């Protein structure tokens, strides 16, 4: 506990607030003493990305905290010793080494064991496959990976073409980076075109694998509506070619029958990390001129990357819907760009994924189950900073950009996205811990922690979109991806800068309008 | 009439085009495609016509409009194309005012309606609303015959202590005789916003009467000794003007003034900035980086920010320091109009109503002689005089509506419609350059006013989120002008590119929602009345509920209003059912979604582009 701490606002030059700083086991709490109403700022230790001591000023020792949810706090502490203590404890607390130290393992919302278990069963991927019509004549759910022998980063249950027997699957897995074989991600019931995902083939300069070729053939033949299938490599062509030297690479159109191969050119995790870094630097400028802001935004390349991801999603959706062709998507390991692109395409094709429940299913399916390395990408534990990358943040932003174009097509509002984004980093719930299903089982996530989804469903009323027009109002979305359609997301990157936002909240107003309407209707029926 | 003409979409990547027939009428260019959809383009809206090199499919003709519509026709025969080109050139360049559309436009109104329409906006009444004349300010008849200043209106408000010799003397010392007069009076603080043109000070000239005039203005404000003088030009420009015998006020010569440059660029910079912006927004196959760097290079948003910054400065001086402010630029009809009107808009919630906005435009733009005719190029004239000054004002207002979505009675469509008619020359309001010229043209007898026409279709321009009593403290708007807050105004610059807009329009939906709420409230009232009649005694509890206002106060929002019963946890077997959207909450929701769709017409969108000009 440190008293007489000042909190500076990063844009206004108003007088700094004076208050007290508390360090608890899980949170940093700042209580504003000067305000008439008790104002508290809570920062979860897991949210802290960096802590920085700045040079001494006349007011005291400044301490700058950057959070992973783009919150930034600038404290000024009176005494150097206090400042140093806070600094070292925060460093320690914000970088846990062992998974057991994560908040999720100590978080206890006072819930019975049964309801916790029910919470974990809320999202059942089998039900989603059933919804797509699987198993059917062409696709089946296989348990070939039940002991994680085929692929340790895939879930135990996979959907593959019926025509692909065990030998083909195992053969193909040997030819794919980390054994991540082609499996079904989404089946578009209307024309039987499928979106499948995998990792890059170990083709090098000339290697071939008969089973892998058969696997692709099986996928293509599972869709009788089209004589060909697309194979989409989401990497830039140059990167893919460079991988060939390492014995990896991409599919040769000559070896695979009737495939159409296409590069899409989404940059890798390192480029994305740097891009976000630059974007945040722009956000942190104190009073940038219009030119500074626009040049900074351009230089960061962030919106360019968002557009690239969106373009890829649109390409997939078009191939499936307009050309009735199945698509196989991969990048290098098939857990970053592939997850982005597959989930966006599903979101565009299927209105179910635009509901609360559906969006949860989508994240569970394409991100959690298929092994997006949340723990590494979000830096949950102390580890290699080169593995951290805002891949999931980009996905969330793409969804937000879609919401701007289709304000009535989503059941949830921006707040739902922000809430999820917060909890991906908060480690308060078990869903996003670890890097793959196997690891989560080993960590006993399902016994020891709680699931985020029931918690969010409880808050449904605040998180819903008052303009949603229902499940049946829109089917496929065809977004516009001209550069004019991409906006800087103030609500995400400057979320905690209160001065930055429209002074009036339309969302609140509409929600209260809707609530009032419900109330009035009830009154009316009562009166009748 | 030319048949088999193709209309190309400027952004679609596929080369699909519409085939149809092109007609030239006396006032419009009309294109009817094979599915009988009509595209009307007013000749006055045409800014440029261009013939492109012959292609295999025919002779391309690109028409750029002042409302930022760009159409790309392909005419199969070269001779036809040439004919159209020539006639459009002729028709779009009017030489005389009498040839403008307004003089032939006849909306079938009788004379008394026409007169009433022109009387709708009464500036004398507006000054009374502000609280003038009063002890310190009076109506001056000095300019009754336009003898002192041709470009000012007849009726001007000046400080009581400024006698006629002072006015005359001051006007001689001001460029084009535009001496300091009242633009807006802020009752709460007794501070005034005044406007004028630059002084003819050169390097050292002084004018005692002008100094008296400024003193009179600052004395008319009892609460503050000093006043601000804002020169909205960049300092360099103002200094350069000194060489031409013009310039700016010397702080030493005027007692108790605080002089401030604001740095808004001149009309030529703005014109070329817009030109660059349009080039960027019109490029096909643009990358995100090209767009952002193009947007930056154009400097357009920088200029918009400069205008808003100036207004914010003005408002702070008036509202926070209670100081009077005198604003000028060079001639005091471009930047000065922008800054004064935006300042008033921020200070006074009346200008944020539909009617108030009309008054504001009549006052600060039309009556004070913003040269609409020259700036919009209504007649064939000097292209160097054309500049998007008024467009910038509208864009600044739009930026404010984005920051304060509940503070404005009007919506974006209203701003766009006004912009449309500033260029259309269909109504008399914006013709000519000043009141004197308008009187000479006898506009009030020969043409119609735009305002009653807009009020007639008020429904379309209402902002469903508007909440006049949202919070009384918000009568003063304090916008944030950090650069993150400025956005490219897609609906202005891509108004006619249908493929560019959000595919779903929120406006009607919200409109229906608030209307339904009103309807329900009425229903309840009715039902209650019935019950009362039947029982002879009112149900106290229900009456209480009735008194809740339609829009709960903001404080109420923080504590979530009683939500419907919420399931604490969804049981497992519910999983399948919720997918179908059939848990109780969802059902309820889809029910009123259905209601929405019933109440709405089949096509829901702000279809600005479709036949708006067909009246």
XYZ file of C-alpha atoms in Angstrom, chain B:
615
model
C -31.833 11.054 -76.475
C -29.167 8.424 -76.945
C -29.779 4.743 -76.649
C -27.585 1.825 -75.728
C -25.501 3.825 -73.300
C -23.602 2.008 -70.588
C -23.200 3.222 -67.043
C -20.150 1.909 -65.244
C -19.810 1.491 -61.517
C -16.693 3.241 -60.415
C -15.571 0.808 -57.776
C -16.835 -2.604 -58.710
C -14.020 -4.716 -59.948
C -16.119 -6.705 -62.326
C -16.750 -4.831 -65.536
C -20.460 -5.177 -65.240
C -22.373 -2.193 -66.449
C -25.925 -1.069 -66.858
C -27.239 -0.419 -70.318
C -29.908 2.137 -70.869
C -30.993 5.339 -72.515
C -29.727 8.815 -71.868
C -32.054 11.801 -72.080
C -31.245 15.468 -71.914
C -34.001 17.676 -70.561
C -33.909 21.408 -69.999
C -32.772 20.967 -66.426
C -31.631 17.401 -65.964
C -29.634 14.655 -67.502
C -31.635 11.472 -67.177
C -30.452 7.909 -67.515
C -32.950 5.071 -67.552
C -31.505 1.604 -67.432
C -33.026 -1.559 -68.769
C -34.732 -2.296 -65.479
C -36.366 1.144 -65.574
C -34.323 2.604 -62.797
C -33.740 6.294 -63.218
C -30.690 8.365 -62.454
C -31.281 12.099 -62.493
C -28.478 14.599 -62.642
C -29.194 18.275 -62.434
C -27.231 20.315 -64.946
C -26.272 22.780 -62.246
C -24.656 19.963 -60.307
C -22.252 19.168 -63.087
C -18.785 20.386 -62.223
C -16.827 18.883 -65.095
C -17.475 16.791 -68.177
C -14.642 14.877 -69.695
C -14.278 12.770 -72.817
C -11.863 9.908 -72.387
C -9.980 8.198 -75.226
C -12.094 5.912 -77.362
C -12.337 2.316 -76.193
C -13.572 -0.789 -77.957
C -17.002 -0.531 -76.388
C -17.512 3.101 -77.279
C -16.784 6.605 -76.307
C -16.437 7.127 -72.531
C -17.802 10.237 -70.916
C -17.063 11.058 -67.287
C -19.238 13.537 -65.462
C -18.167 14.937 -62.120
C -20.774 16.594 -59.993
C -20.504 19.171 -57.283
C -22.263 16.827 -54.884
C -19.397 14.368 -55.421
C -21.292 12.066 -57.701
C -19.185 10.727 -60.511
C -20.830 8.937 -63.398
C -19.036 7.122 -66.126
C -21.025 6.622 -69.313
C -19.927 4.800 -72.399
C -21.693 6.065 -75.506
C -21.495 3.739 -78.490
C -21.190 6.375 -81.217
C -18.610 9.070 -81.153
C -20.868 11.682 -82.737
C -23.507 11.182 -80.055
C -20.891 11.436 -77.384
C -19.610 14.644 -78.830
C -23.129 16.060 -79.014
C -23.832 15.212 -75.399
C -20.506 16.591 -74.365
C -21.139 19.910 -76.033
C -24.683 20.295 -74.813
C -23.695 19.438 -71.253
C -20.879 21.937 -71.347
C -23.312 24.570 -72.479
C -26.077 23.623 -70.087
C -23.867 23.324 -67.041
C -22.339 26.752 -67.519
C -24.963 29.331 -66.956
C -24.068 32.891 -67.764
C -26.971 34.770 -66.217
C -28.799 34.361 -62.924
C -32.129 34.342 -64.735
C -31.215 31.103 -66.457
C -30.772 29.284 -63.171
C -33.168 26.517 -62.274
C -34.684 28.448 -59.374
C -36.294 30.907 -61.772
C -38.078 28.186 -63.695
C -38.733 25.815 -60.818
C -42.411 25.754 -59.998
C -43.568 23.563 -57.146
C -47.230 24.546 -57.633
C -47.521 26.791 -54.666
C -49.709 29.807 -54.626
C -48.329 33.240 -54.011
C -49.222 33.490 -50.367
C -47.513 30.206 -49.647
C -44.461 31.468 -51.432
C -44.428 34.645 -49.352
C -45.022 32.691 -46.183
C -42.157 30.402 -47.073
C -39.791 33.311 -47.329
C -40.996 34.678 -44.002
C -40.360 31.389 -42.223
C -36.952 32.472 -41.014
C -37.021 35.892 -39.391
C -33.646 37.138 -38.262
C -35.064 40.017 -36.205
C -36.883 37.448 -34.158
C -33.694 35.454 -33.838
C -31.822 38.433 -32.394
C -34.718 38.956 -29.981
C -34.320 35.328 -28.924
C -30.670 36.003 -28.123
C -31.765 38.966 -26.047
C -30.887 41.910 -28.281
C -31.610 44.752 -28.516
C -30.899 45.363 -24.854
C -29.155 47.897 -22.662
C -25.839 47.421 -24.408
C -26.722 46.414 -27.930
C -29.012 48.060 -30.432
C -30.245 47.739 -33.959
C -28.457 50.159 -36.239
C -30.051 51.520 -39.382
C -26.739 52.824 -40.685
C -26.682 50.288 -43.497
C -30.371 50.580 -44.346
C -29.636 51.495 -47.953
C -26.440 49.468 -48.222
C -24.525 52.721 -48.127
C -21.883 51.680 -45.631
C -21.353 48.100 -46.665
C -22.825 46.514 -49.763
C -22.234 42.956 -48.678
C -23.828 43.257 -45.234
C -27.570 43.001 -44.604
C -29.676 46.088 -43.975
C -30.184 45.365 -40.312
C -27.124 45.222 -38.127
C -26.643 45.066 -34.383
C -23.922 47.186 -32.819
C -23.040 48.360 -29.318
C -25.250 51.212 -28.102
C -22.212 53.363 -27.475
C -21.096 53.133 -31.099
C -22.503 56.235 -32.720
C -23.021 56.628 -36.425
C -19.746 58.528 -37.030
C -17.871 55.750 -35.311
C -19.563 53.171 -37.508
C -18.854 55.123 -40.645
C -15.278 55.770 -39.607
C -14.683 52.192 -38.666
C -16.169 50.912 -41.919
C -13.723 53.077 -43.878
C -10.881 51.368 -42.049
C -12.125 47.861 -42.769
C -11.702 45.926 -45.984
C -14.885 46.225 -48.127
C -16.453 48.330 -45.372
C -17.252 45.253 -43.311
C -17.056 46.819 -39.857
C -17.502 44.906 -36.574
C -21.095 43.823 -35.957
C -22.802 41.372 -33.663
C -23.063 37.774 -34.798
C -24.137 36.015 -31.633
C -24.982 37.228 -28.162
C -24.411 34.796 -25.305
C -27.038 35.800 -22.794
C -25.677 33.784 -19.874
C -22.416 35.661 -19.755
C -23.396 38.817 -21.642
C -20.489 38.097 -23.966
C -20.763 38.667 -27.692
C -19.327 37.119 -30.813
C -18.703 39.870 -33.370
C -17.422 39.648 -36.903
C -15.750 41.971 -39.378
C -13.098 42.020 -42.093
C -9.411 42.797 -41.753
C -8.375 46.355 -40.864
C -6.642 48.494 -43.484
C -3.746 48.954 -41.129
C -0.853 48.349 -43.488
C 2.364 48.782 -41.571
C 1.336 51.557 -39.245
C -2.035 53.095 -40.127
C -4.471 53.720 -37.288
C -8.097 54.668 -37.132
C -9.506 56.272 -34.037
C -13.101 55.363 -34.850
C -12.182 51.702 -35.329
C -10.412 51.738 -31.992
C -13.518 53.281 -30.443
C -15.629 50.630 -32.092
C -13.656 47.823 -30.507
C -13.717 49.594 -27.201
C -17.469 49.917 -27.467
C -17.740 46.186 -28.058
C -15.605 45.312 -25.083
C -17.490 47.796 -22.894
C -20.781 46.270 -23.942
C -19.683 43.264 -21.930
C -19.803 44.360 -18.286
C -18.256 41.196 -16.923
C -14.916 41.350 -18.644
C -12.476 44.129 -19.268
C -10.630 42.651 -22.191
C -11.819 41.164 -25.421
C -10.290 38.735 -27.858
C -9.578 39.597 -31.466
C -9.256 36.421 -33.482
C -7.610 36.515 -36.864
C -8.500 33.161 -38.377
C -5.698 33.349 -40.933
C -2.225 31.893 -40.566
C 0.098 34.591 -39.279
C 2.186 34.580 -42.432
C -0.798 35.373 -44.650
C -1.855 38.196 -42.388
C 1.597 39.723 -42.436
C 1.737 39.456 -46.209
C -1.531 41.387 -46.368
C 0.110 44.309 -44.621
C 2.126 45.033 -47.726
C -1.178 45.562 -49.551
C -2.295 48.104 -46.986
C -4.380 45.586 -45.112
C -3.306 43.441 -42.194
C -4.291 42.947 -38.595
C -4.869 44.843 -35.386
C -1.862 46.088 -33.487
C -2.290 45.232 -29.814
C -0.637 48.524 -28.840
C -3.195 50.656 -30.605
C -6.283 49.002 -29.218
C -6.801 49.035 -25.510
C -7.441 45.779 -23.736
C -7.522 43.444 -26.662
C -5.918 40.051 -26.803
C -4.929 39.230 -30.303
C -4.785 35.643 -31.558
C -4.034 33.977 -34.889
C -5.820 30.714 -35.552
C -4.307 29.556 -38.805
C -7.080 28.349 -41.084
C -5.825 28.254 -44.656
C -7.342 30.322 -47.460
C -9.869 29.322 -50.113
C -7.229 28.308 -52.653
C -5.534 25.891 -50.289
C -8.925 24.445 -49.411
C -9.903 24.049 -53.048
C -6.788 22.122 -53.943
C -7.047 20.108 -50.740
C -10.530 18.968 -51.714
C -9.283 18.227 -55.201
C -6.650 15.920 -53.760
C -9.163 14.296 -51.451
C -11.449 13.566 -54.380
C -8.598 12.083 -56.343
C -7.883 9.717 -53.490
C -11.484 8.793 -52.913
C -12.008 8.216 -56.609
C -9.096 5.895 -57.202
C -9.940 2.360 -58.108
C -8.070 -0.494 -56.489
C -6.543 1.596 -53.747
C -4.527 -0.069 -50.999
C -5.082 0.881 -47.377
C -1.710 2.565 -47.296
C -2.413 4.578 -50.437
C -5.682 5.673 -48.951
C -4.209 6.770 -45.658
C -1.251 8.559 -47.189
C -3.533 10.149 -49.765
C -5.861 11.286 -47.024
C -2.944 12.748 -45.174
C -1.459 14.424 -48.236
C -4.733 16.058 -49.094
C -4.628 17.751 -45.692
C -8.419 17.841 -45.722
C -8.953 16.496 -42.226
C -6.229 18.791 -40.971
C -8.204 21.741 -42.293
C -11.427 20.471 -40.769
C -9.640 20.124 -37.458
C -8.279 23.668 -37.764
C -11.786 25.045 -38.274
C -13.151 23.129 -35.294
C -10.186 24.086 -33.151
C -10.867 27.727 -33.909
C -14.493 27.335 -32.905
C -13.508 25.582 -29.697
C -11.140 28.422 -28.869
C -13.909 30.930 -29.515
C -16.350 29.065 -27.317
C -13.886 28.789 -24.473
C -13.259 32.516 -24.549
C -16.974 33.261 -24.488
C -18.249 30.617 -22.113
C -15.349 30.145 -19.760
C -13.756 33.579 -19.681
C -16.976 35.483 -20.434
C -14.987 37.581 -22.860
C -16.384 39.040 -26.051
C -14.645 37.975 -29.218
C -14.204 39.736 -32.529
C -13.519 37.348 -35.392
C -12.180 38.215 -38.799
C -10.200 36.768 -41.658
C -9.486 38.713 -44.837
C -12.901 39.795 -46.021
C -14.773 38.204 -43.191
C -17.092 36.078 -45.253
C -15.413 32.681 -45.463
C -13.409 31.555 -42.454
C -15.212 34.066 -40.272
C -18.570 32.544 -41.204
C -17.277 29.069 -40.465
C -15.901 29.955 -37.075
C -18.760 32.195 -35.916
C -21.465 29.738 -36.914
C -19.682 26.751 -35.389
C -19.073 28.729 -32.229
C -22.745 29.571 -31.960
C -23.657 25.939 -32.633
C -21.499 24.805 -29.745
C -22.875 27.444 -27.413
C -26.548 27.316 -28.158
C -28.639 24.177 -28.343
C -31.238 26.007 -30.425
C -28.952 25.810 -33.446
C -28.888 22.079 -33.005
C -32.555 21.847 -33.880
C -33.746 21.616 -37.461
C -35.212 25.082 -37.448
C -32.331 26.584 -35.523
C -29.842 25.266 -38.033
C -31.751 26.998 -40.825
C -31.648 30.224 -38.843
C -27.922 29.814 -38.301
C -27.261 29.405 -42.010
C -29.499 32.340 -42.880
C -27.762 34.516 -40.331
C -24.077 33.755 -40.477
C -23.817 32.636 -44.073
C -26.560 34.092 -46.234
C -27.216 37.472 -44.629
C -23.579 38.268 -43.833
C -22.665 37.742 -47.428
C -20.841 34.469 -47.841
C -20.418 34.517 -51.600
C -22.390 31.370 -52.373
C -22.634 32.168 -56.041
C -18.890 32.561 -56.471
C -17.823 29.830 -54.069
C -20.149 27.263 -55.595
C -19.581 28.389 -59.158
C -23.273 28.829 -59.814
C -22.553 30.980 -62.842
C -19.791 30.606 -65.353
C -17.022 32.634 -63.815
C -13.607 32.657 -62.247
C -12.731 29.110 -61.184
C -10.317 30.563 -58.644
C -13.260 31.882 -56.658
C -14.697 28.410 -56.156
C -13.961 26.860 -52.761
C -15.588 24.289 -50.479
C -15.915 26.636 -47.521
C -19.529 25.775 -46.796
C -18.863 22.069 -47.344
C -16.230 22.285 -44.629
C -18.734 23.855 -42.301
C -21.178 21.011 -42.901
C -18.428 18.471 -42.402
C -17.455 20.087 -39.112
C -21.070 19.841 -37.999
C -21.130 16.214 -39.058
C -18.051 15.527 -36.967
C -19.849 17.067 -34.013
C -22.899 14.885 -34.591
C -20.586 11.892 -34.454
C -19.248 12.966 -31.093
C -22.613 13.984 -29.720
C -25.097 11.598 -31.268
C -27.919 12.737 -29.022
C -27.430 16.463 -29.160
C -28.719 17.170 -32.647
C -32.310 17.113 -33.802
C -31.237 16.598 -37.390
C -29.325 13.755 -38.934
C -26.728 13.350 -41.610
C -29.331 13.304 -44.361
C -30.306 16.852 -43.471
C -26.742 18.082 -43.869
C -26.388 16.244 -47.149
C -29.653 17.632 -48.452
C -28.628 21.185 -47.638
C -25.313 20.597 -49.349
C -27.159 19.300 -52.361
C -29.307 22.409 -52.625
C -26.518 24.879 -52.074
C -25.308 23.672 -55.448
C -28.613 22.818 -57.116
C -29.792 26.421 -57.612
C -33.292 25.047 -57.325
C -34.266 27.391 -54.521
C -33.529 31.060 -54.173
C -31.796 31.070 -50.810
C -28.256 30.515 -51.935
C -28.307 32.466 -55.191
C -26.218 35.586 -55.449
C -23.412 36.735 -53.217
C -25.104 39.064 -50.768
C -28.474 40.401 -49.672
C -28.287 43.426 -51.913
C -27.748 41.295 -54.967
C -30.607 39.031 -53.905
C -32.960 41.965 -53.607
C -31.966 43.154 -57.047
C -32.663 39.723 -58.437
C -36.082 39.849 -56.759
C -35.577 36.335 -55.559
C -38.398 36.518 -53.066
C -40.902 37.107 -55.816
C -39.443 34.905 -58.461
C -38.126 31.905 -56.615
C -38.978 29.712 -53.657
C -37.291 29.202 -50.336
C -35.660 25.917 -49.465
C -36.608 25.906 -45.804
C -40.353 25.211 -45.992
C -39.555 22.474 -48.461
C -37.169 20.863 -45.976
C -39.595 21.305 -43.099
C -42.214 19.578 -45.204
C -40.171 16.418 -45.222
C -38.835 16.903 -41.721
C -39.545 13.281 -40.899
C -36.637 12.217 -43.063
C -34.179 14.452 -41.323
C -34.942 13.654 -37.745
C -32.312 12.101 -35.577
C -34.063 9.338 -33.663
C -31.505 9.569 -30.900
C -32.116 13.253 -30.312
C -32.851 13.988 -26.737
C -33.242 17.684 -26.027
C -33.328 17.249 -22.285
C -30.659 14.615 -22.202
C -28.658 16.796 -19.925
C -29.030 20.524 -19.543
C -25.331 21.001 -18.861
C -24.741 19.794 -22.356
C -26.271 22.895 -23.851
C -22.640 23.834 -24.203
C -20.811 21.258 -26.285
C -17.152 20.675 -25.614
C -15.933 18.534 -28.446
C -12.680 16.683 -28.311
C -10.452 17.681 -31.197
C -7.719 15.110 -30.803
C -6.964 13.863 -34.283
C -8.255 10.343 -33.576
C -11.718 11.811 -33.642
C -11.760 12.946 -37.244
C -13.049 10.544 -39.787
C -13.343 10.493 -43.507
C -16.971 11.376 -44.286
C -17.856 8.468 -46.477
C -21.487 9.370 -46.880
C -20.582 12.758 -48.290
C -17.805 11.854 -50.659
C -19.159 8.481 -51.607
C -22.787 9.353 -51.292
C -23.671 7.932 -54.655
C -21.512 4.867 -54.645
C -24.062 2.464 -53.398
C -21.671 -0.373 -52.932
C -19.670 1.677 -50.453
C -22.197 2.049 -47.701
C -22.907 -0.089 -44.724
C -25.319 -2.616 -46.018
C -27.716 -2.044 -43.210
C -29.304 1.157 -42.206
C -29.759 1.715 -38.561
C -31.727 4.893 -38.831
C -35.141 3.494 -39.636
C -34.736 0.774 -37.099
C -34.062 3.200 -34.285
C -36.788 5.468 -35.516
C -39.290 2.620 -35.355
C -38.085 1.628 -31.967
C -38.656 5.009 -30.415
C -41.961 5.349 -32.200
C -43.115 2.012 -30.916
C -42.193 3.043 -27.443
C -44.308 6.112 -27.809
C -47.139 4.047 -29.194
C -46.923 1.645 -26.298
C -46.970 4.464 -23.816
C -50.095 5.783 -25.401
C -51.671 2.355 -25.378
C -51.011 2.115 -21.703
C -52.519 5.477 -21.073
C -55.583 4.446 -22.951
C -55.869 1.173 -21.126
C -55.488 2.905 -17.837
C -58.194 5.324 -18.719
C -60.437 2.396 -19.515
C -59.672 0.745 -16.227
C -60.316 3.941 -14.422
C -63.666 4.263 -16.056
C -64.528 0.729 -15.157
C -63.290 0.719 -11.611
C -63.836 4.314 -10.813
C -60.510 4.368 -8.973
C -57.059 4.690 -10.403
C -54.401 2.162 -9.697
C -51.766 4.123 -7.886
C -48.869 1.841 -8.686
C -49.513 1.908 -12.380
C -49.872 5.624 -12.518
C -46.518 5.934 -10.893
C -44.945 3.798 -13.521
C -46.483 5.972 -16.138
C -44.613 8.987 -15.020
C -41.279 7.563 -15.945
C -39.948 9.654 -18.783
C -39.473 8.073 -22.153
C -35.760 8.513 -21.977
C -34.415 7.859 -18.543
C -31.864 10.341 -17.347
C -28.224 9.379 -17.822
C -27.737 8.673 -14.176
C -30.378 6.027 -14.386
C -28.414 4.304 -17.094
C -25.515 3.500 -14.864
C -27.546 1.221 -12.723
C -28.982 -1.187 -15.217
C -32.731 -0.797 -15.339
C -34.507 -3.857 -14.154
C -33.760 -6.601 -16.576
C -36.046 -9.446 -17.243
C -35.490 -12.523 -15.197
C -32.239 -13.991 -16.294
C -31.316 -17.616 -16.193
C -28.290 -17.878 -13.938
C -26.887 -20.773 -15.867
C -28.138 -22.540 -18.882
C -28.694 -26.210 -18.230
C -26.991 -28.608 -20.583
C -30.044 -29.892 -22.328
C -30.830 -26.366 -23.229
C -27.812 -26.158 -25.442
C -29.540 -27.398 -28.537
C -32.547 -25.273 -28.030
C -30.669 -22.057 -27.559
C -28.978 -22.605 -30.839
C -32.321 -22.318 -32.481
C -32.779 -19.053 -30.709
C -35.637 -20.321 -28.655
C -34.881 -19.788 -25.018
C -37.324 -17.443 -23.442
C -35.176 -14.379 -23.794
C -34.526 -15.007 -27.431
C -38.126 -15.595 -28.181
C -39.053 -12.317 -26.746
C -36.410 -10.678 -28.783
C -37.265 -12.194 -32.101
C -40.828 -11.207 -31.469
C -40.120 -7.593 -31.622
C -37.702 -8.080 -34.373
C -40.674 -9.308 -36.321
C -42.623 -6.289 -35.311
C -39.865 -4.131 -36.667
C -39.916 -5.809 -39.976
C -43.641 -5.506 -40.262
C -43.605 -1.845 -39.602
C -40.942 -1.224 -42.153
C -41.184 -0.916 -45.887
C -39.514 -3.630 -47.883
C -36.409 -1.659 -48.634
C -34.688 -0.292 -45.603
C -31.931 2.146 -46.181
C -31.015 5.742 -46.420
C -31.221 5.742 -50.117
C -29.770 9.109 -50.787
C -28.818 8.226 -54.263
C -32.182 7.355 -55.639
C -34.030 10.043 -57.448
C -33.674 12.679 -54.845
C -33.707 15.345 -57.452
C -36.882 14.276 -59.097
C -39.045 16.959 -57.560
